């Protein structure tokens, strides 16, 4: 019998189910990315992007349909933001590589069991960290160089490389494990492993700690406007 992952990850045919994966992945990406585009903006060119986790996790889990969907999602966001067409075209390759590199490395590092996405031990945790860190670095370097060349600004180049790498790495390490565990639970109908339960517990604890730190540093009160870009700029540089 052909398993779920064999059918979706190993085949190159774009059948009906692959189209569904593509559509759902695109909708999920846009639904998460668009609201945060201005809400978590750091400056005129960059913002905190929780949706960055979807390129890698959906790519690892569903393969090429999801990788293409999240790449298209980034193109749509760039068009919406008024990015020049030449730059949009240049950004297609790094956005595609971001999801593909994570998927490729995950497959290579787990070649003994490419079907299973269960985070069931330290080897899978290390594989996920390596795959997403390398993918984030690949994206950061290429996009940073392109932005620097387009704007002829070495400082902007450095800023983009550092911020994109840090943002995407943190989002993958912070949100990636809970997301891939949830997908494995609800899509593949697999029980959460003991390792997965510890990771979910850590995620909850980290969320509480981060929220507390932000609250303390910002001296939360009724006058704070979380939609004000200067608020998130202070968080970024605090």
GROMACS .gro file of C-alpha atoms in nm:
model
  238
    1UNK     CA    1   0.000   0.000   0.000
    2UNK     CA    2   0.124   0.350  -0.084
    3UNK     CA    3   0.153   0.558   0.232
    4UNK     CA    4   0.062   0.924   0.268
    5UNK     CA    5   0.420   1.046   0.260
    6UNK     CA    6   0.522   0.820  -0.026
    7UNK     CA    7   0.237   0.955  -0.232
    8UNK     CA    8   0.295   1.320  -0.153
    9UNK     CA    9   0.668   1.348  -0.109
   10UNK     CA   10   0.822   1.086  -0.334
   11UNK     CA   11   0.618   1.144  -0.647
   12UNK     CA   12   0.683   1.425  -0.891
   13UNK     CA   13   0.339   1.407  -1.046
   14UNK     CA   14   0.108   1.697  -0.976
   15UNK     CA   15  -0.215   1.504  -0.927
   16UNK     CA   16  -0.537   1.624  -0.768
   17UNK     CA   17  -0.410   1.577  -0.412
   18UNK     CA   18  -0.094   1.772  -0.488
   19UNK     CA   19  -0.307   2.059  -0.618
   20UNK     CA   20  -0.508   2.052  -0.295
   21UNK     CA   21  -0.186   2.064  -0.092
   22UNK     CA   22  -0.066   2.355  -0.305
   23UNK     CA   23  -0.390   2.549  -0.256
   24UNK     CA   24  -0.416   2.485   0.119
   25UNK     CA   25  -0.048   2.570   0.174
   26UNK     CA   26  -0.086   2.896  -0.021
   27UNK     CA   27  -0.396   2.998   0.174
   28UNK     CA   28  -0.232   2.910   0.507
   29UNK     CA   29   0.079   3.108   0.417
   30UNK     CA   30  -0.111   3.419   0.312
   31UNK     CA   31  -0.345   3.395   0.612
   32UNK     CA   32  -0.048   3.398   0.850
   33UNK     CA   33   0.177   3.637   0.657
   34UNK     CA   34  -0.055   3.923   0.559
   35UNK     CA   35  -0.176   4.025   0.909
   36UNK     CA   36   0.182   4.046   1.041
   37UNK     CA   37   0.317   4.241   0.745
   38UNK     CA   38   0.256   4.576   0.915
   39UNK     CA   39   0.183   4.466   1.270
   40UNK     CA   40   0.535   4.336   1.334
   41UNK     CA   41   0.726   4.569   1.103
   42UNK     CA   42   1.078   4.662   1.219
   43UNK     CA   43   1.154   4.924   0.954
   44UNK     CA   44   1.048   5.014   0.602
   45UNK     CA   45   1.198   4.698   0.454
   46UNK     CA   46   1.181   4.425   0.717
   47UNK     CA   47   0.935   4.276   0.962
   48UNK     CA   48   0.911   3.989   1.207
   49UNK     CA   49   0.764   3.705   1.002
   50UNK     CA   50   0.604   3.409   1.181
   51UNK     CA   51   0.502   3.280   0.837
   52UNK     CA   52   0.869   3.207   0.766
   53UNK     CA   53   0.820   2.875   0.944
   54UNK     CA   54   0.569   2.757   0.683
   55UNK     CA   55   0.817   2.748   0.394
   56UNK     CA   56   1.036   2.496   0.572
   57UNK     CA   57   0.787   2.292   0.774
   58UNK     CA   58   0.530   2.256   0.496
   59UNK     CA   59   0.815   2.187   0.253
   60UNK     CA   60   0.955   1.913   0.476
   61UNK     CA   61   0.612   1.765   0.536
   62UNK     CA   62   0.447   1.792   0.193
   63UNK     CA   63   0.734   1.837  -0.050
   64UNK     CA   64   0.729   2.027  -0.379
   65UNK     CA   65   0.362   2.138  -0.387
   66UNK     CA   66   0.403   2.320  -0.056
   67UNK     CA   67   0.742   2.464  -0.155
   68UNK     CA   68   0.595   2.611  -0.473
   69UNK     CA   69   0.290   2.740  -0.282
   70UNK     CA   70   0.494   2.929  -0.024
   71UNK     CA   71   0.719   3.066  -0.299
   72UNK     CA   72   0.411   3.198  -0.479
   73UNK     CA   73   0.285   3.337  -0.148
   74UNK     CA   74   0.602   3.545  -0.112
   75UNK     CA   75   0.562   3.673  -0.468
   76UNK     CA   76   0.206   3.782  -0.389
   77UNK     CA   77   0.325   3.962  -0.074
   78UNK     CA   78   0.599   4.141  -0.268
   79UNK     CA   79   0.348   4.252  -0.531
   80UNK     CA   80   0.114   4.373  -0.258
   81UNK     CA   81   0.400   4.572  -0.103
   82UNK     CA   82   0.484   4.743  -0.430
   83UNK     CA   83   0.823   4.581  -0.478
   84UNK     CA   84   0.962   4.653  -0.829
   85UNK     CA   85   0.905   4.369  -1.076
   86UNK     CA   86   1.280   4.320  -1.135
   87UNK     CA   87   1.336   4.263  -0.763
   88UNK     CA   88   1.034   4.031  -0.738
   89UNK     CA   89   1.179   3.812  -1.012
   90UNK     CA   90   1.520   3.811  -0.840
   91UNK     CA   91   1.366   3.705  -0.508
   92UNK     CA   92   1.188   3.401  -0.656
   93UNK     CA   93   1.498   3.179  -0.656
   94UNK     CA   94   1.603   3.237  -0.292
   95UNK     CA   95   1.244   3.197  -0.169
   96UNK     CA   96   1.218   2.866  -0.355
   97UNK     CA   97   1.557   2.751  -0.224
   98UNK     CA   98   1.452   2.835   0.131
   99UNK     CA   99   1.187   2.565   0.133
  100UNK     CA  100   1.370   2.327  -0.097
  101UNK     CA  101   1.699   2.326   0.096
  102UNK     CA  102   1.514   2.240   0.417
  103UNK     CA  103   1.325   1.959   0.243
  104UNK     CA  104   1.638   1.827   0.069
  105UNK     CA  105   1.852   1.824   0.385
  106UNK     CA  106   1.575   1.661   0.589
  107UNK     CA  107   1.552   1.383   0.330
  108UNK     CA  108   1.929   1.334   0.324
  109UNK     CA  109   1.970   1.338   0.701
  110UNK     CA  110   1.683   1.093   0.746
  111UNK     CA  111   1.745   0.870   0.445
  112UNK     CA  112   1.683   0.558   0.656
  113UNK     CA  113   1.327   0.671   0.727
  114UNK     CA  114   1.222   0.956   0.496
  115UNK     CA  115   0.855   0.862   0.538
  116UNK     CA  116   0.832   0.945   0.907
  117UNK     CA  117   0.798   1.306   1.016
  118UNK     CA  118   0.755   1.214   1.382
  119UNK     CA  119   0.995   1.399   1.611
  120UNK     CA  120   1.077   1.082   1.803
  121UNK     CA  121   1.430   1.143   1.921
  122UNK     CA  122   1.744   1.355   1.919
  123UNK     CA  123   1.847   1.258   1.561
  124UNK     CA  124   1.521   1.405   1.424
  125UNK     CA  125   1.560   1.717   1.636
  126UNK     CA  126   1.916   1.769   1.511
  127UNK     CA  127   1.808   1.700   1.152
  128UNK     CA  128   1.534   1.963   1.175
  129UNK     CA  129   1.767   2.220   1.329
  130UNK     CA  130   2.038   2.165   1.065
  131UNK     CA  131   1.788   2.169   0.778
  132UNK     CA  132   1.616   2.491   0.886
  133UNK     CA  133   1.935   2.674   0.993
  134UNK     CA  134   2.108   2.603   0.660
  135UNK     CA  135   1.791   2.695   0.469
  136UNK     CA  136   1.764   3.023   0.664
  137UNK     CA  137   2.128   3.107   0.599
  138UNK     CA  138   2.089   3.031   0.227
  139UNK     CA  139   1.791   3.264   0.201
  140UNK     CA  140   1.953   3.537   0.410
  141UNK     CA  141   2.276   3.550   0.209
  142UNK     CA  142   2.111   3.550  -0.134
  143UNK     CA  143   1.837   3.800  -0.046
  144UNK     CA  144   2.082   4.018   0.147
  145UNK     CA  145   2.320   4.036  -0.149
  146UNK     CA  146   2.033   4.111  -0.389
  147UNK     CA  147   1.891   4.386  -0.165
  148UNK     CA  148   2.238   4.535  -0.121
  149UNK     CA  149   2.300   4.538  -0.496
  150UNK     CA  150   1.959   4.682  -0.581
  151UNK     CA  151   1.999   4.961  -0.325
  152UNK     CA  152   2.378   4.996  -0.355
  153UNK     CA  153   2.402   4.994   0.022
  154UNK     CA  154   2.648   4.765   0.203
  155UNK     CA  155   2.490   4.838   0.541
  156UNK     CA  156   2.147   4.737   0.417
  157UNK     CA  157   2.304   4.418   0.278
  158UNK     CA  158   2.448   4.331   0.619
  159UNK     CA  159   2.125   4.429   0.797
  160UNK     CA  160   1.919   4.201   0.572
  161UNK     CA  161   2.151   3.904   0.605
  162UNK     CA  162   2.157   3.928   0.984
  163UNK     CA  163   1.789   4.001   1.034
  164UNK     CA  164   1.654   3.745   0.783
  165UNK     CA  165   1.881   3.474   0.920
  166UNK     CA  166   1.797   3.546   1.284
  167UNK     CA  167   1.424   3.591   1.219
  168UNK     CA  168   1.384   3.274   1.014
  169UNK     CA  169   1.607   3.062   1.239
  170UNK     CA  170   1.425   3.172   1.553
  171UNK     CA  171   1.082   3.122   1.397
  172UNK     CA  172   1.177   2.772   1.282
  173UNK     CA  173   1.321   2.670   1.618
  174UNK     CA  174   1.038   2.830   1.815
  175UNK     CA  175   0.734   2.747   1.600
  176UNK     CA  176   0.869   2.469   1.379
  177UNK     CA  177   0.861   2.182   1.626
  178UNK     CA  178   0.502   2.242   1.747
  179UNK     CA  179   0.382   2.281   1.387
  180UNK     CA  180   0.544   1.964   1.254
  181UNK     CA  181   0.422   1.770   1.559
  182UNK     CA  182   0.068   1.900   1.500
  183UNK     CA  183   0.080   1.807   1.131
  184UNK     CA  184   0.205   1.459   1.213
  185UNK     CA  185  -0.076   1.421   1.467
  186UNK     CA  186  -0.369   1.549   1.260
  187UNK     CA  187  -0.259   1.466   0.903
  188UNK     CA  188  -0.074   1.139   0.951
  189UNK     CA  189  -0.292   1.040   1.250
  190UNK     CA  190   0.011   0.948   1.459
  191UNK     CA  191   0.034   0.971   1.835
  192UNK     CA  192   0.260   1.238   1.977
  193UNK     CA  193   0.586   1.081   2.091
  194UNK     CA  194   0.734   1.133   2.436
  195UNK     CA  195   0.999   1.353   2.277
  196UNK     CA  196   0.725   1.551   2.104
  197UNK     CA  197   0.542   1.606   2.433
  198UNK     CA  198   0.858   1.744   2.592
  199UNK     CA  199   0.905   1.979   2.295
  200UNK     CA  200   0.546   2.100   2.321
  201UNK     CA  201   0.593   2.159   2.693
  202UNK     CA  202   0.908   2.357   2.621
  203UNK     CA  203   0.721   2.560   2.360
  204UNK     CA  204   0.451   2.656   2.612
  205UNK     CA  205   0.714   2.751   2.870
  206UNK     CA  206   0.912   2.955   2.616
  207UNK     CA  207   0.595   3.135   2.504
  208UNK     CA  208   0.513   3.234   2.860
  209UNK     CA  209   0.872   3.351   2.921
  210UNK     CA  210   0.887   3.557   2.601
  211UNK     CA  211   0.549   3.717   2.670
  212UNK     CA  212   0.658   3.800   3.025
  213UNK     CA  213   0.987   3.953   2.911
  214UNK     CA  214   0.812   4.167   2.651
  215UNK     CA  215   0.554   4.278   2.905
  216UNK     CA  216   0.816   4.373   3.161
  217UNK     CA  217   1.043   4.555   2.914
  218UNK     CA  218   0.757   4.752   2.765
  219UNK     CA  219   0.591   4.827   3.098
  220UNK     CA  220   0.263   4.718   2.955
  221UNK     CA  221  -0.023   4.960   3.010
  222UNK     CA  222  -0.340   5.072   2.838
  223UNK     CA  223  -0.157   5.340   2.639
  224UNK     CA  224   0.056   5.099   2.437
  225UNK     CA  225  -0.041   5.064   2.073
  226UNK     CA  226   0.076   4.723   1.948
  227UNK     CA  227   0.001   4.827   1.589
  228UNK     CA  228   0.254   5.110   1.612
  229UNK     CA  229   0.566   5.010   1.416
  230UNK     CA  230   0.782   5.198   1.669
  231UNK     CA  231   0.665   4.959   1.939
  232UNK     CA  232   0.811   4.657   1.758
  233UNK     CA  233   1.121   4.856   1.665
  234UNK     CA  234   1.183   4.909   2.038
  235UNK     CA  235   1.132   4.535   2.100
  236UNK     CA  236   1.384   4.453   1.825
  237UNK     CA  237   1.651   4.691   1.951
  238UNK     CA  238   1.591   4.659   2.326
   0.00000   0.00000   0.00000
